[in-house]
Amino acid sequence: AIVVITKIKGVQSAIVRGTVIWSLVVITLAYYIIKYRGISVLGFRKVKKGTAKRVLYYSPLLLIALSPLVAGVDLEEGAAFLFANLFLTLGIGMAEEIFFRGIICNLWLKYGVIKAMPLVEKPKKYAEYAGSPAFLCNNYAMFLLSPMFEPIMGMEPATIYSMVPVNDRKDSVVLDASITNPDMARNFGEYRYCRCEPGHSNNRCWINYREYTN
């Protein structure tokens, strides 16, 4: 929110965002270390003997990530700009691992494993509400969350200005989350699959739709 309100850019923007993100990371790690005497519950594990070779499987991804350096590095902004963005980028990666794979995924696993869409069979259980919580569907809450748009969804915080007024769209969001999104799981027997023929204008392998009756 500070970055959006003050409209700061460049090195200052990266430092402010990075500091906020790293502060959340440090506070979260400290909380888990104090409460659980470690961070293994967040998915962190000790390095086991013989696992170092597995890291080599990620070397192609590392090469892809470093490929832009082939074109050179623009140092006109100075070393401060480079290290400020490195500070921010590492913070985003750390936050993603902790909050999503460490905390949120573990919360989801408590409810069991549920197949994603499109479904191929009626699930034994499913979420009755699949979407943004109703209490977050307001201008104030979304504005407070806007600084987290980039680390969470890869969107600029300024995207909030194209989303407001959120209040006027709340009913539609809640309708999608409670009716549309879980509809296939709830009424699986009323959906029919058909395979697309080769060369069909729609290149999807499968199409599913619900047959409505009067």
mmCIF file of N, CA, C and O in Angstrom, residues 3 40 47 50-51 56 65 81 95 103-105 127 134-135 140 147 165 181 184 187 189 193 204:
data_model
loop_
_atom_site.group_PDB
_atom_site.id
_atom_site.type_symbol
_atom_site.label_atom_id
_atom_site.label_comp_id
_atom_site.label_asym_id
_atom_site.label_seq_id
_atom_site.Cartn_x
_atom_site.Cartn_y
_atom_site.Cartn_z
ATOM 1 N N VAL A 3 3.787 1.646 -1.399
ATOM 2 C CA VAL A 3 4.314 1.850 -2.742
ATOM 3 C C VAL A 3 3.255 2.465 -3.653
ATOM 4 O O VAL A 3 3.545 3.359 -4.450
ATOM 5 N N SER A 40 10.156 -27.733 10.245
ATOM 6 C CA SER A 40 9.879 -28.907 9.418
ATOM 7 C C SER A 40 8.408 -28.963 9.024
ATOM 8 O O SER A 40 8.060 -29.505 7.973
ATOM 9 N N VAL A 47 19.235 -31.781 4.673
ATOM 10 C CA VAL A 47 19.792 -32.383 3.466
ATOM 11 C C VAL A 47 20.233 -33.806 3.780
ATOM 12 O O VAL A 47 21.004 -34.037 4.714
ATOM 13 N N GLY A 50 23.261 -38.235 -0.395
ATOM 14 C CA GLY A 50 22.915 -38.810 -1.678
ATOM 15 C C GLY A 50 21.865 -38.045 -2.453
ATOM 16 O O GLY A 50 21.563 -38.376 -3.600
ATOM 17 N N THR A 51 21.298 -37.007 -1.821
ATOM 18 C CA THR A 51 20.262 -36.243 -2.516
ATOM 19 C C THR A 51 20.829 -35.087 -3.332
ATOM 20 O O THR A 51 20.093 -34.448 -4.093
ATOM 21 N N LEU A 56 20.804 -31.682 -9.678
ATOM 22 C CA LEU A 56 21.226 -31.539 -11.078
ATOM 23 C C LEU A 56 20.029 -31.557 -12.030
ATOM 24 O O LEU A 56 20.105 -31.001 -13.123
ATOM 25 N N ALA A 65 16.449 -19.608 -16.315
ATOM 26 C CA ALA A 65 16.337 -18.402 -15.498
ATOM 27 C C ALA A 65 17.472 -17.424 -15.773
ATOM 28 O O ALA A 65 17.283 -16.204 -15.719
ATOM 29 N N PHE A 81 20.356 -0.838 -7.776
ATOM 30 C CA PHE A 81 19.134 -1.297 -8.443
ATOM 31 C C PHE A 81 19.157 -2.812 -8.598
ATOM 32 O O PHE A 81 18.144 -3.488 -8.377
ATOM 33 N N ALA A 95 8.729 -16.272 0.438
ATOM 34 C CA ALA A 95 7.358 -16.112 0.933
ATOM 35 C C ALA A 95 6.420 -17.115 0.279
ATOM 36 O O ALA A 95 5.533 -17.678 0.926
ATOM 37 N N ILE A 103 2.161 -23.417 4.530
ATOM 38 C CA ILE A 103 1.003 -23.212 5.402
ATOM 39 C C ILE A 103 -0.305 -23.572 4.709
ATOM 40 O O ILE A 103 -1.069 -24.414 5.190
ATOM 41 N N ILE A 104 -0.592 -22.927 3.575
ATOM 42 C CA ILE A 104 -1.884 -23.121 2.917
ATOM 43 C C ILE A 104 -2.081 -24.552 2.431
ATOM 44 O O ILE A 104 -3.147 -25.142 2.618
ATOM 45 N N CYS A 105 -1.053 -25.133 1.809
ATOM 46 C CA CYS A 105 -1.192 -26.518 1.322
ATOM 47 C C CYS A 105 -1.437 -27.486 2.465
ATOM 48 O O CYS A 105 -2.222 -28.429 2.327
ATOM 49 N N ALA A 127 -15.686 -28.813 -2.109
ATOM 50 C CA ALA A 127 -15.888 -27.549 -1.409
ATOM 51 C C ALA A 127 -17.213 -26.932 -1.854
ATOM 52 O O ALA A 127 -17.440 -26.727 -3.039
ATOM 53 N N ALA A 134 -16.438 -13.949 1.272
ATOM 54 C CA ALA A 134 -17.330 -12.795 1.114
ATOM 55 C C ALA A 134 -16.831 -11.576 1.879
ATOM 56 O O ALA A 134 -16.980 -10.444 1.424
ATOM 57 N N PHE A 135 -16.197 -11.801 3.051
ATOM 58 C CA PHE A 135 -15.768 -10.665 3.864
ATOM 59 C C PHE A 135 -14.599 -9.900 3.239
ATOM 60 O O PHE A 135 -14.305 -8.772 3.647
ATOM 61 N N TYR A 140 -12.048 -1.774 0.904
ATOM 62 C CA TYR A 140 -11.042 -1.576 1.946
ATOM 63 C C TYR A 140 -10.141 -2.803 2.090
ATOM 64 O O TYR A 140 -8.918 -2.692 2.124
ATOM 65 N N PRO A 147 -0.751 -4.861 -1.790
ATOM 66 C CA PRO A 147 0.712 -5.032 -1.823
ATOM 67 C C PRO A 147 1.140 -6.478 -2.008
ATOM 68 O O PRO A 147 2.271 -6.741 -2.420
ATOM 69 N N PRO A 165 -14.866 -0.403 -8.185
ATOM 70 C CA PRO A 165 -15.401 -0.706 -6.849
ATOM 71 C C PRO A 165 -15.705 -2.196 -6.668
ATOM 72 O O PRO A 165 -16.531 -2.754 -7.388
ATOM 73 N N ASN A 181 -18.815 -22.292 -9.509
ATOM 74 C CA ASN A 181 -17.557 -23.037 -9.383
ATOM 75 C C ASN A 181 -17.724 -24.477 -8.885
ATOM 76 O O ASN A 181 -17.113 -25.394 -9.432
ATOM 77 N N MET A 184 -20.122 -28.428 -11.040
ATOM 78 C CA MET A 184 -19.832 -29.707 -11.699
ATOM 79 C C MET A 184 -19.682 -30.826 -10.681
ATOM 80 O O MET A 184 -20.127 -31.955 -10.909
ATOM 81 N N ASN A 187 -23.338 -31.441 -9.289
ATOM 82 C CA ASN A 187 -24.297 -32.033 -10.238
ATOM 83 C C ASN A 187 -23.564 -32.788 -11.351
ATOM 84 O O ASN A 187 -23.860 -32.602 -12.526
ATOM 85 N N GLY A 189 -23.659 -35.735 -12.508
ATOM 86 C CA GLY A 189 -24.455 -36.585 -13.386
ATOM 87 C C GLY A 189 -25.157 -35.825 -14.502
ATOM 88 O O GLY A 189 -25.600 -36.434 -15.486
ATOM 89 N N TYR A 193 -19.592 -35.472 -21.423
ATOM 90 C CA TYR A 193 -18.318 -35.271 -22.094
ATOM 91 C C TYR A 193 -18.438 -35.658 -23.568
ATOM 92 O O TYR A 193 -19.136 -36.606 -23.912
ATOM 93 N N ARG A 204 -9.431 -28.280 -27.772
ATOM 94 C CA ARG A 204 -9.428 -28.996 -26.508
ATOM 95 C C ARG A 204 -9.736 -30.468 -26.753
ATOM 96 O O ARG A 204 -10.544 -30.809 -27.597
#
